[in-house]
PDB file of C-alpha atoms in Angstrom:
ATOM      1  CA  MET A 626       0.000   0.000   0.000  1.00 48.00           C
ATOM      2  CA  PRO A 627       1.425   3.409  -0.883  1.00 54.00           C
ATOM      3  CA  ASP A 628       2.527   5.788   1.855  1.00 49.00           C
ATOM      4  CA  SER A 629       4.465   9.014   2.067  1.00 41.00           C
ATOM      5  CA  ASN A 630       7.783   7.153   1.886  1.00 42.00           C
ATOM      6  CA  THR A 631       7.020   4.810  -1.014  1.00 44.00           C
ATOM      7  CA  ASP A 632       8.878   4.906  -4.329  1.00 48.00           C
ATOM      8  CA  LEU A 633       6.538   3.918  -7.135  1.00 55.00           C
ATOM      9  CA  HIS A 634       8.516   1.433  -9.168  1.00 47.00           C
ATOM     10  CA  PRO A 635       6.747  -1.749 -10.358  1.00 44.00           C
ATOM     11  CA  CYS A 636       8.520  -5.079  -9.771  1.00 44.00           C
ATOM     12  CA  ASP A 637      10.891  -3.633  -7.136  1.00 50.00           C
ATOM     13  CA  SER A 638       8.915  -4.875  -4.122  1.00 59.00           C
ATOM     14  CA  VAL A 639       6.812  -7.777  -5.445  1.00 69.00           C
ATOM     15  CA  ASP A 640       7.757 -10.983  -7.228  1.00 82.00           C
ATOM     16  CA  ILE A 641       5.662 -11.285 -10.396  1.00 90.00           C
ATOM     17  CA  ASN A 642       5.114 -14.655 -12.042  1.00 92.00           C
ATOM     18  CA  LEU A 643       2.575 -14.249 -14.833  1.00 95.00           C
ATOM     19  CA  ARG A 644       0.042 -17.029 -15.150  1.00 95.00           C
ATOM     20  CA  PRO A 645      -0.072 -19.115 -18.334  1.00 94.00           C
ATOM     21  CA  VAL A 646      -2.171 -17.430 -20.993  1.00 94.00           C
ATOM     22  CA  ASP A 647      -4.579 -20.374 -21.319  1.00 92.00           C
ATOM     23  CA  GLU A 648      -5.396 -20.113 -17.602  1.00 93.00           C
ATOM     24  CA  VAL A 649      -6.036 -16.371 -17.899  1.00 95.00           C
ATOM     25  CA  VAL A 650      -8.148 -16.863 -21.022  1.00 95.00           C
ATOM     26  CA  ARG A 651     -10.318 -19.494 -19.334  1.00 94.00           C
ATOM     27  CA  ARG A 652     -10.857 -17.285 -16.313  1.00 96.00           C
ATOM     28  CA  ALA A 653     -11.841 -14.459 -18.674  1.00 97.00           C
ATOM     29  CA  ILE A 654     -14.374 -16.785 -20.327  1.00 97.00           C
ATOM     30  CA  VAL A 655     -15.862 -17.535 -16.905  1.00 97.00           C
ATOM     31  CA  LEU A 656     -16.171 -13.834 -16.169  1.00 98.00           C
ATOM     32  CA  VAL A 657     -17.806 -13.036 -19.502  1.00 98.00           C
ATOM     33  CA  THR A 658     -20.224 -15.911 -18.878  1.00 98.00           C
ATOM     34  CA  LEU A 659     -21.203 -14.316 -15.557  1.00 98.00           C
ATOM     35  CA  ALA A 660     -21.590 -10.974 -17.322  1.00 97.00           C
ATOM     36  CA  ARG A 661     -23.901 -12.673 -19.830  1.00 97.00           C
ATOM     37  CA  ARG A 662     -25.966 -13.968 -16.912  1.00 97.00           C
ATOM     38  CA  GLY A 663     -26.250 -10.391 -15.670  1.00 96.00           C
ATOM     39  CA  ALA A 664     -27.398  -9.270 -19.120  1.00 95.00           C
ATOM     40  CA  ILE A 665     -30.102 -11.943 -19.088  1.00 95.00           C
ATOM     41  CA  GLU A 666     -31.302 -10.634 -15.742  1.00 94.00           C
ATOM     42  CA  SER A 667     -31.353  -7.063 -17.038  1.00 90.00           C
ATOM     43  CA  SER A 668     -33.563  -8.118 -19.943  1.00 88.00           C
ATOM     44  CA  VAL A 669     -36.116  -9.524 -17.478  1.00 86.00           C
ATOM     45  CA  SER A 670     -36.057  -6.588 -15.059  1.00 75.00           C
ATOM     46  CA  GLY A 671     -36.348  -3.913 -17.755  1.00 64.00           C
ATOM     47  CA  GLU A 672     -39.433  -1.808 -18.383  1.00 58.00           C
ATOM     48  CA  SER A 673     -40.468  -3.629 -21.566  1.00 57.00           C
ATOM     49  CA  ASN A 674     -43.586  -5.809 -21.331  1.00 61.00           C
ATOM     50  CA  ASP A 675     -42.692  -7.723 -24.495  1.00 71.00           C
ATOM     51  CA  VAL A 676     -40.143 -10.039 -22.871  1.00 76.00           C
ATOM     52  CA  ASP A 677     -40.672 -13.725 -23.601  1.00 84.00           C
ATOM     53  CA  LEU A 678     -39.942 -15.117 -20.146  1.00 87.00           C
ATOM     54  CA  TYR A 679     -39.852 -18.698 -21.401  1.00 89.00           C
ATOM     55  CA  ALA A 680     -37.254 -17.844 -24.049  1.00 92.00           C
ATOM     56  CA  VAL A 681     -35.177 -15.859 -21.570  1.00 93.00           C
ATOM     57  CA  GLU A 682     -35.226 -18.680 -19.024  1.00 95.00           C
ATOM     58  CA  THR A 683     -34.266 -21.122 -21.781  1.00 96.00           C
ATOM     59  CA  ASP A 684     -31.238 -18.941 -22.559  1.00 96.00           C
ATOM     60  CA  ARG A 685     -30.345 -18.854 -18.880  1.00 97.00           C
ATOM     61  CA  PHE A 686     -30.656 -22.625 -18.472  1.00 97.00           C
ATOM     62  CA  GLU A 687     -28.550 -23.304 -21.561  1.00 97.00           C
ATOM     63  CA  LEU A 688     -25.857 -20.910 -20.338  1.00 98.00           C
ATOM     64  CA  TYR A 689     -25.777 -22.625 -16.945  1.00 98.00           C
ATOM     65  CA  SER A 690     -25.821 -26.171 -18.353  1.00 97.00           C
ATOM     66  CA  TRP A 691     -23.066 -25.385 -20.847  1.00 97.00           C
ATOM     67  CA  ALA A 692     -20.902 -23.604 -18.273  1.00 97.00           C
ATOM     68  CA  ARG A 693     -21.287 -26.466 -15.812  1.00 95.00           C
ATOM     69  CA  ARG A 694     -20.030 -28.861 -18.491  1.00 95.00           C
ATOM     70  CA  GLU A 695     -17.308 -26.781 -20.137  1.00 94.00           C
ATOM     71  CA  LEU A 696     -16.031 -24.672 -17.230  1.00 94.00           C
ATOM     72  CA  ALA A 697     -16.494 -27.046 -14.306  1.00 91.00           C
ATOM     73  CA  THR A 698     -12.878 -26.810 -13.134  1.00 91.00           C
ATOM     74  CA  GLN A 699     -12.786 -23.007 -13.387  1.00 92.00           C
ATOM     75  CA  LEU A 700     -16.148 -22.096 -11.803  1.00 94.00           C
ATOM     76  CA  SER A 701     -16.459 -21.615  -8.060  1.00 93.00           C
ATOM     77  CA  GLU A 702     -19.568 -22.801  -6.228  1.00 93.00           C
ATOM     78  CA  GLY A 703     -20.630 -19.179  -5.784  1.00 93.00           C
ATOM     79  CA  GLU A 704     -20.348 -18.533  -9.516  1.00 95.00           C
ATOM     80  CA  LEU A 705     -22.327 -21.680 -10.280  1.00 96.00           C
ATOM     81  CA  HIS A 706     -24.987 -20.509  -7.840  1.00 95.00           C
ATOM     82  CA  VAL A 707     -25.400 -17.249  -9.762  1.00 97.00           C
ATOM     83  CA  LEU A 708     -25.737 -19.109 -13.059  1.00 97.00           C
ATOM     84  CA  ARG A 709     -28.099 -21.690 -11.538  1.00 96.00           C
ATOM     85  CA  ASN A 710     -30.695 -19.150 -10.361  1.00 96.00           C
ATOM     86  CA  GLU A 711     -33.719 -18.773 -12.623  1.00 95.00           C
ATOM     87  CA  ALA A 712     -34.081 -15.639 -14.743  1.00 94.00           C
ATOM     88  CA  GLY A 713     -35.602 -12.833 -12.720  1.00 92.00           C
ATOM     89  CA  SER A 714     -34.466 -14.199  -9.351  1.00 94.00           C
ATOM     90  CA  LEU A 715     -31.010 -12.681  -8.844  1.00 95.00           C
ATOM     91  CA  SER A 716     -30.499 -10.651  -5.683  1.00 94.00           C
ATOM     92  CA  PRO A 717     -28.828  -7.213  -5.824  1.00 94.00           C
ATOM     93  CA  GLU A 718     -25.701  -8.860  -4.432  1.00 95.00           C
ATOM     94  CA  MET A 719     -25.655 -11.407  -7.255  1.00 95.00           C
ATOM     95  CA  LEU A 720     -26.225  -8.698  -9.843  1.00 95.00           C
ATOM     96  CA  GLY A 721     -23.304  -6.803  -8.323  1.00 93.00           C
ATOM     97  CA  HIS A 722     -21.210  -9.938  -8.717  1.00 94.00           C
ATOM     98  CA  CYS A 723     -22.076 -10.021 -12.437  1.00 96.00           C
ATOM     99  CA  SER A 724     -21.133  -6.341 -12.814  1.00 95.00           C
ATOM    100  CA  ALA A 725     -17.822  -6.902 -11.038  1.00 94.00           C
ATOM    101  CA  ALA A 726     -17.200  -9.890 -13.315  1.00 97.00           C
ATOM    102  CA  LEU A 727     -17.565  -7.650 -16.368  1.00 97.00           C
ATOM    103  CA  ILE A 728     -14.964  -5.225 -14.992  1.00 97.00           C
ATOM    104  CA  ALA A 729     -12.590  -8.078 -14.146  1.00 97.00           C
ATOM    105  CA  ALA A 730     -13.154  -9.604 -17.584  1.00 98.00           C
ATOM    106  CA  GLU A 731     -12.115  -6.355 -19.247  1.00 98.00           C
ATOM    107  CA  THR A 732      -8.961  -6.285 -17.119  1.00 98.00           C
ATOM    108  CA  LEU A 733      -7.992  -9.857 -17.971  1.00 98.00           C
ATOM    109  CA  CYS A 734      -8.822  -9.340 -21.651  1.00 97.00           C
ATOM    110  CA  TRP A 735      -6.494  -6.342 -21.625  1.00 98.00           C
ATOM    111  CA  SER A 736      -3.702  -8.495 -20.143  1.00 98.00           C
ATOM    112  CA  PHE A 737      -3.661 -10.743 -23.223  1.00 97.00           C
ATOM    113  CA  GLY A 738      -4.379  -8.029 -25.763  1.00 96.00           C
ATOM    114  CA  LEU A 739      -8.050  -8.508 -26.644  1.00 95.00           C
ATOM    115  CA  ILE A 740      -8.814  -5.064 -25.167  1.00 96.00           C
ATOM    116  CA  ASP A 741      -6.463  -2.347 -26.384  1.00 95.00           C
ATOM    117  CA  GLU A 742      -6.332  -0.167 -23.290  1.00 93.00           C
ATOM    118  CA  LEU A 743      -7.686   0.351 -19.783  1.00 94.00           C
ATOM    119  CA  ALA A 744      -8.964   3.848 -19.181  1.00 90.00           C
ATOM    120  CA  GLU A 745      -9.420   5.489 -15.815  1.00 94.00           C
ATOM    121  CA  PRO A 746     -11.495   3.185 -13.590  1.00 96.00           C
ATOM    122  CA  SER A 747     -14.956   2.974 -15.173  1.00 95.00           C
ATOM    123  CA  PHE A 748     -17.414   0.400 -16.433  1.00 95.00           C
ATOM    124  CA  PRO A 749     -16.453  -1.063 -19.815  1.00 96.00           C
ATOM    125  CA  SER A 750     -17.837   0.886 -22.770  1.00 96.00           C
ATOM    126  CA  PRO A 751     -20.560  -0.727 -24.925  1.00 96.00           C
ATOM    127  CA  ALA A 752     -17.949  -1.263 -27.653  1.00 97.00           C
ATOM    128  CA  LYS A 753     -15.681  -3.162 -25.248  1.00 97.00           C
ATOM    129  CA  VAL A 754     -18.586  -5.244 -23.941  1.00 97.00           C
ATOM    130  CA  GLU A 755     -19.537  -6.121 -27.516  1.00 97.00           C
ATOM    131  CA  ARG A 756     -15.917  -7.038 -28.217  1.00 96.00           C
ATOM    132  CA  MET A 757     -15.736  -9.390 -25.210  1.00 96.00           C
ATOM    133  CA  PHE A 758     -19.146 -10.947 -25.829  1.00 97.00           C
ATOM    134  CA  GLY A 759     -18.234 -11.536 -29.473  1.00 94.00           C
ATOM    135  CA  TRP A 760     -14.927 -13.149 -28.491  1.00 94.00           C
ATOM    136  CA  ALA A 761     -15.978 -15.447 -25.639  1.00 95.00           C
ATOM    137  CA  PRO A 762     -17.518 -18.821 -26.531  1.00 94.00           C
ATOM    138  CA  GLU A 763     -21.129 -19.502 -25.582  1.00 93.00           C
ATOM    139  CA  PRO A 764     -23.467 -22.498 -25.655  1.00 95.00           C
ATOM    140  CA  TRP A 765     -22.611 -25.011 -27.013  1.00 94.00           C
ATOM    141  CA  ALA A 766     -18.997 -24.399 -27.943  1.00 93.00           C
ATOM    142  CA  ASP A 767     -16.360 -26.998 -27.052  1.00 91.00           C
ATOM    143  CA  ILE A 768     -13.800 -24.948 -25.140  1.00 90.00           C
ATOM    144  CA  ASP A 769     -11.245 -27.764 -24.953  1.00 83.00           C
ATOM    145  CA  SER A 770     -11.012 -27.787 -28.737  1.00 79.00           C
ATOM    146  CA  MET A 771     -10.354 -24.039 -28.932  1.00 77.00           C
ATOM    147  CA  GLN A 772      -6.942 -22.806 -29.993  1.00 70.00           C
ATOM    148  CA  MET A 773      -5.642 -20.261 -27.487  1.00 70.00           C
ATOM    149  CA  LEU A 774      -4.086 -17.787 -29.904  1.00 76.00           C
ATOM    150  CA  GLN A 775      -3.663 -14.962 -27.411  1.00 85.00           C
ATOM    151  CA  GLU A 776      -0.344 -14.038 -25.812  1.00 93.00           C
ATOM    152  CA  MET A 777       0.220 -12.245 -22.539  1.00 96.00           C
ATOM    153  CA  ARG A 778       1.425  -8.666 -22.708  1.00 97.00           C
ATOM    154  CA  ASP A 779       4.941  -7.838 -21.588  1.00 96.00           C
ATOM    155  CA  GLU A 780       5.460  -8.491 -17.888  1.00 96.00           C
ATOM    156  CA  LEU A 781       6.708  -4.963 -17.182  1.00 95.00           C
ATOM    157  CA  LEU A 782       3.664  -3.423 -18.877  1.00 96.00           C
ATOM    158  CA  ILE A 783       1.326  -5.583 -16.779  1.00 97.00           C
ATOM    159  CA  ALA A 784       3.313  -4.712 -13.656  1.00 95.00           C
ATOM    160  CA  GLN A 785       2.960  -0.994 -14.379  1.00 95.00           C
ATOM    161  CA  GLU A 786      -0.782  -1.344 -14.930  1.00 97.00           C
ATOM    162  CA  ARG A 787      -1.126  -3.321 -11.712  1.00 96.00           C
ATOM    163  CA  GLU A 788       0.710  -0.546  -9.867  1.00 95.00           C
ATOM    164  CA  ARG A 789      -1.583   2.067 -11.419  1.00 96.00           C
ATOM    165  CA  ARG A 790      -4.745   0.195 -10.373  1.00 96.00           C
ATOM    166  CA  GLU A 791      -3.320  -0.363  -6.889  1.00 94.00           C
ATOM    167  CA  LEU A 792      -2.846   3.384  -6.543  1.00 96.00           C
ATOM    168  CA  TRP A 793      -6.435   4.018  -7.633  1.00 96.00           C
ATOM    169  CA  SER A 794      -7.730   1.457  -5.145  1.00 94.00           C
ATOM    170  CA  TRP A 795      -5.597   2.912  -2.349  1.00 94.00           C
ATOM    171  CA  ARG A 796      -6.884   6.415  -3.076  1.00 95.00           C
ATOM    172  CA  ALA A 797     -10.469   5.189  -3.083  1.00 93.00           C
ATOM    173  CA  THR A 798     -10.126   3.977   0.508  1.00 88.00           C
ATOM    174  CA  LEU A 799      -9.280   7.446   1.811  1.00 82.00           C
ATOM    175  CA  ARG A 800     -11.639  10.169   2.995  1.00 68.00           C
ATOM    176  CA  ALA A 801     -10.372  13.306   4.728  1.00 52.00           C
ATOM    177  CA  GLU A 802     -13.170  13.240   7.308  1.00 52.00           C
ATOM    178  CA  GLY A 803     -12.079   9.794   8.451  1.00 54.00           C
ATOM    179  CA  ALA A 804      -8.530  10.869   9.288  1.00 55.00           C
ATOM    180  CA  THR A 805      -7.097  11.823  12.664  1.00 64.00           C
ATOM    181  CA  SER A 806      -5.536  14.817  10.934  1.00 78.00           C
ATOM    182  CA  PRO A 807      -7.201  15.821   7.627  1.00 80.00           C
ATOM    183  CA  ASP A 808      -4.260  18.108   6.834  1.00 84.00           C
ATOM    184  CA  GLU A 809      -1.803  15.251   7.255  1.00 85.00           C
ATOM    185  CA  LEU A 810      -3.907  12.981   5.064  1.00 87.00           C
ATOM    186  CA  ARG A 811      -4.131  15.610   2.332  1.00 88.00           C
ATOM    187  CA  ALA A 812      -0.348  15.961   2.468  1.00 91.00           C
ATOM    188  CA  ILE A 813       0.085  12.193   2.008  1.00 91.00           C
ATOM    189  CA  ILE A 814      -2.325  12.221  -0.930  1.00 93.00           C
ATOM    190  CA  ARG A 815      -0.530  15.176  -2.506  1.00 95.00           C
ATOM    191  CA  GLU A 816       2.894  13.569  -2.131  1.00 95.00           C
ATOM    192  CA  THR A 817       1.711  10.206  -3.467  1.00 95.00           C
ATOM    193  CA  ALA A 818      -0.057  11.891  -6.387  1.00 96.00           C
ATOM    194  CA  LYS A 819       3.122  13.778  -7.252  1.00 97.00           C
ATOM    195  CA  GLU A 820       5.192  10.593  -7.138  1.00 96.00           C
ATOM    196  CA  ALA A 821       2.636   8.833  -9.358  1.00 96.00           C
ATOM    197  CA  ASP A 822       2.668  11.747 -11.789  1.00 96.00           C
ATOM    198  CA  ASP A 823       6.479  11.802 -11.863  1.00 96.00           C
ATOM    199  CA  ALA A 824       6.451   8.048 -12.575  1.00 95.00           C
ATOM    200  CA  SER A 825       3.906   8.570 -15.411  1.00 94.00           C
ATOM    201  CA  LEU A 826       1.453   6.270 -13.652  1.00 95.00           C
ATOM    202  CA  LEU A 827      -1.282   8.823 -12.924  1.00 96.00           C
ATOM    203  CA  THR A 828      -1.898  12.525 -13.431  1.00 96.00           C
ATOM    204  CA  MET A 829      -1.906  14.984 -10.547  1.00 97.00           C
ATOM    205  CA  LEU A 830      -4.541  17.727 -10.361  1.00 97.00           C
ATOM    206  CA  ASP A 831      -4.947  20.235  -7.516  1.00 96.00           C
ATOM    207  CA  GLY A 832      -2.879  18.088  -5.159  1.00 95.00           C
ATOM    208  CA  ASP A 833      -4.823  14.910  -5.861  1.00 97.00           C
ATOM    209  CA  PHE A 834      -5.263  12.183  -8.453  1.00 97.00           C
ATOM    210  CA  SER A 835      -7.024  13.415 -11.580  1.00 97.00           C
ATOM    211  CA  TYR A 836     -10.132  11.339 -12.329  1.00 97.00           C
ATOM    212  CA  PHE A 837     -11.714  12.249 -15.664  1.00 95.00           C
ATOM    213  CA  SER A 838     -10.218  15.758 -15.364  1.00 96.00           C
ATOM    214  CA  GLU A 839     -11.491  16.246 -11.805  1.00 96.00           C
ATOM    215  CA  PRO A 840      -9.615  15.865  -8.490  1.00 97.00           C
ATOM    216  CA  VAL A 841     -10.750  12.760  -6.618  1.00 96.00           C
ATOM    217  CA  SER A 842     -11.418  14.929  -3.571  1.00 93.00           C
ATOM    218  CA  ASN A 843     -14.196  16.683  -5.520  1.00 95.00           C
ATOM    219  CA  LEU A 844     -16.106  13.494  -6.298  1.00 95.00           C
ATOM    220  CA  SER A 845     -19.572  12.901  -4.911  1.00 95.00           C
ATOM    221  CA  LYS A 846     -20.065  10.068  -2.444  1.00 93.00           C
ATOM    222  CA  ASP A 847     -21.580   7.848  -5.147  1.00 95.00           C
ATOM    223  CA  ARG A 848     -18.804   8.491  -7.678  1.00 95.00           C
ATOM    224  CA  PHE A 849     -16.167   7.928  -5.004  1.00 95.00           C
ATOM    225  CA  ALA A 850     -17.778   4.583  -4.130  1.00 94.00           C
ATOM    226  CA  GLU A 851     -17.893   3.667  -7.822  1.00 95.00           C
ATOM    227  CA  LEU A 852     -14.202   4.470  -8.186  1.00 96.00           C
ATOM    228  CA  GLY A 853     -13.486   2.225  -5.215  1.00 95.00           C
ATOM    229  CA  GLY A 854     -15.493  -0.733  -6.484  1.00 94.00           C
ATOM    230  CA  ILE A 855     -14.126  -0.616 -10.010  1.00 96.00           C
ATOM    231  CA  SER A 856     -10.482  -0.094  -9.046  1.00 96.00           C
ATOM    232  CA  LEU A 857     -10.734  -2.924  -6.491  1.00 94.00           C
ATOM    233  CA  ALA A 858     -11.993  -5.334  -9.156  1.00 94.00           C
ATOM    234  CA  GLN A 859      -9.196  -4.229 -11.479  1.00 96.00           C
ATOM    235  CA  VAL A 860      -6.281  -4.459  -9.066  1.00 95.00           C
ATOM    236  CA  THR A 861      -7.307  -7.828  -7.645  1.00 94.00           C
ATOM    237  CA  SER A 862      -7.681  -9.166 -11.187  1.00 96.00           C
ATOM    238  CA  LEU A 863      -4.173  -8.035 -12.088  1.00 96.00           C
ATOM    239  CA  ASN A 864      -2.816  -9.396  -8.811  1.00 95.00           C
ATOM    240  CA  TRP A 865      -4.176 -12.788  -9.858  1.00 95.00           C
ATOM    241  CA  VAL A 866      -2.668 -12.424 -13.348  1.00 96.00           C
ATOM    242  CA  CYS A 867       0.668 -11.661 -11.673  1.00 95.00           C
ATOM    243  CA  GLY A 868       0.471 -14.909  -9.686  1.00 92.00           C
ATOM    244  CA  PHE A 869      -0.011 -13.522  -6.189  1.00 88.00           C
ATOM    245  CA  ASP A 870      -2.396 -16.289  -5.078  1.00 74.00           C
ATOM    246  CA  ASP A 871      -3.495 -19.692  -6.318  1.00 71.00           C
ATOM    247  CA  SER A 872      -7.217 -19.052  -5.962  1.00 79.00           C
ATOM    248  CA  TRP A 873      -9.330 -16.402  -7.688  1.00 87.00           C
ATOM    249  CA  ASP A 874     -11.430 -16.173  -4.496  1.00 77.00           C
ATOM    250  CA  SER A 875      -8.516 -15.283  -2.203  1.00 71.00           C
ATOM    251  CA  ILE A 876      -6.509 -12.711  -4.146  1.00 75.00           C
ATOM    252  CA  PRO A 877      -4.629 -10.266  -1.887  1.00 66.00           C
ATOM    253  CA  LEU A 878      -5.313  -6.579  -2.421  1.00 65.00           C
ATOM    254  CA  PHE A 879      -1.868  -5.304  -1.441  1.00 62.00           C
ATOM    255  CA  PRO A 880       0.640  -8.191  -1.791  1.00 63.00           C
ATOM    256  CA  GLY A 881       3.705  -7.954   0.360  1.00 54.00           C
TER     257      GLY A 881
END
């Protein structure tokens, strides 16, 4: 975790061992599958009265049945539970899981070059979602017969991006009103932002990180929370790509 005495140089303090590309690709397929389940739910909960519930539930059941067969060794029990629930029955927590999966999918797809770039923490654009949905197999594709043509990006580039997302996540945990000394906290933020700017990781604006041309300190409560959720999904995804834990469900936020 950054502090006022931290030099921002990727790879200096953590041992990176990139996962094999086929493992990353399969995890990305799982995440896109969960995002598809979220899209099915959105089609049921929308305002349109013309939804064919039988057809939608058929799509949901096929997605679940296919994923259980093709992705059995990659899916966690919690992920299977989301896919198993009938269309129209997902809780807000489950829907949030599907949204987080879409963010993580974008991050992993960037790591092997399917997505060209990661912008400041935000939900994937419609064009990126279309790109991922068009790429990932769906019922009833045989995943084992697929040729994994992707290659992982350069390790240093991934390390730099991981460092950038870690900084965003760190910043999103801080609020001046929660500090013992707000002035001291602002000084730490300013110094860290300057170091990140000097390292070409982030841009500094008015003594803070610049987030879509606005200092983070100016964000509303909702936008600040959104920044936190998205950057958390991104940094933990890249931590997994960098080999910091064996399990997707136990990825450390700030690896030692």
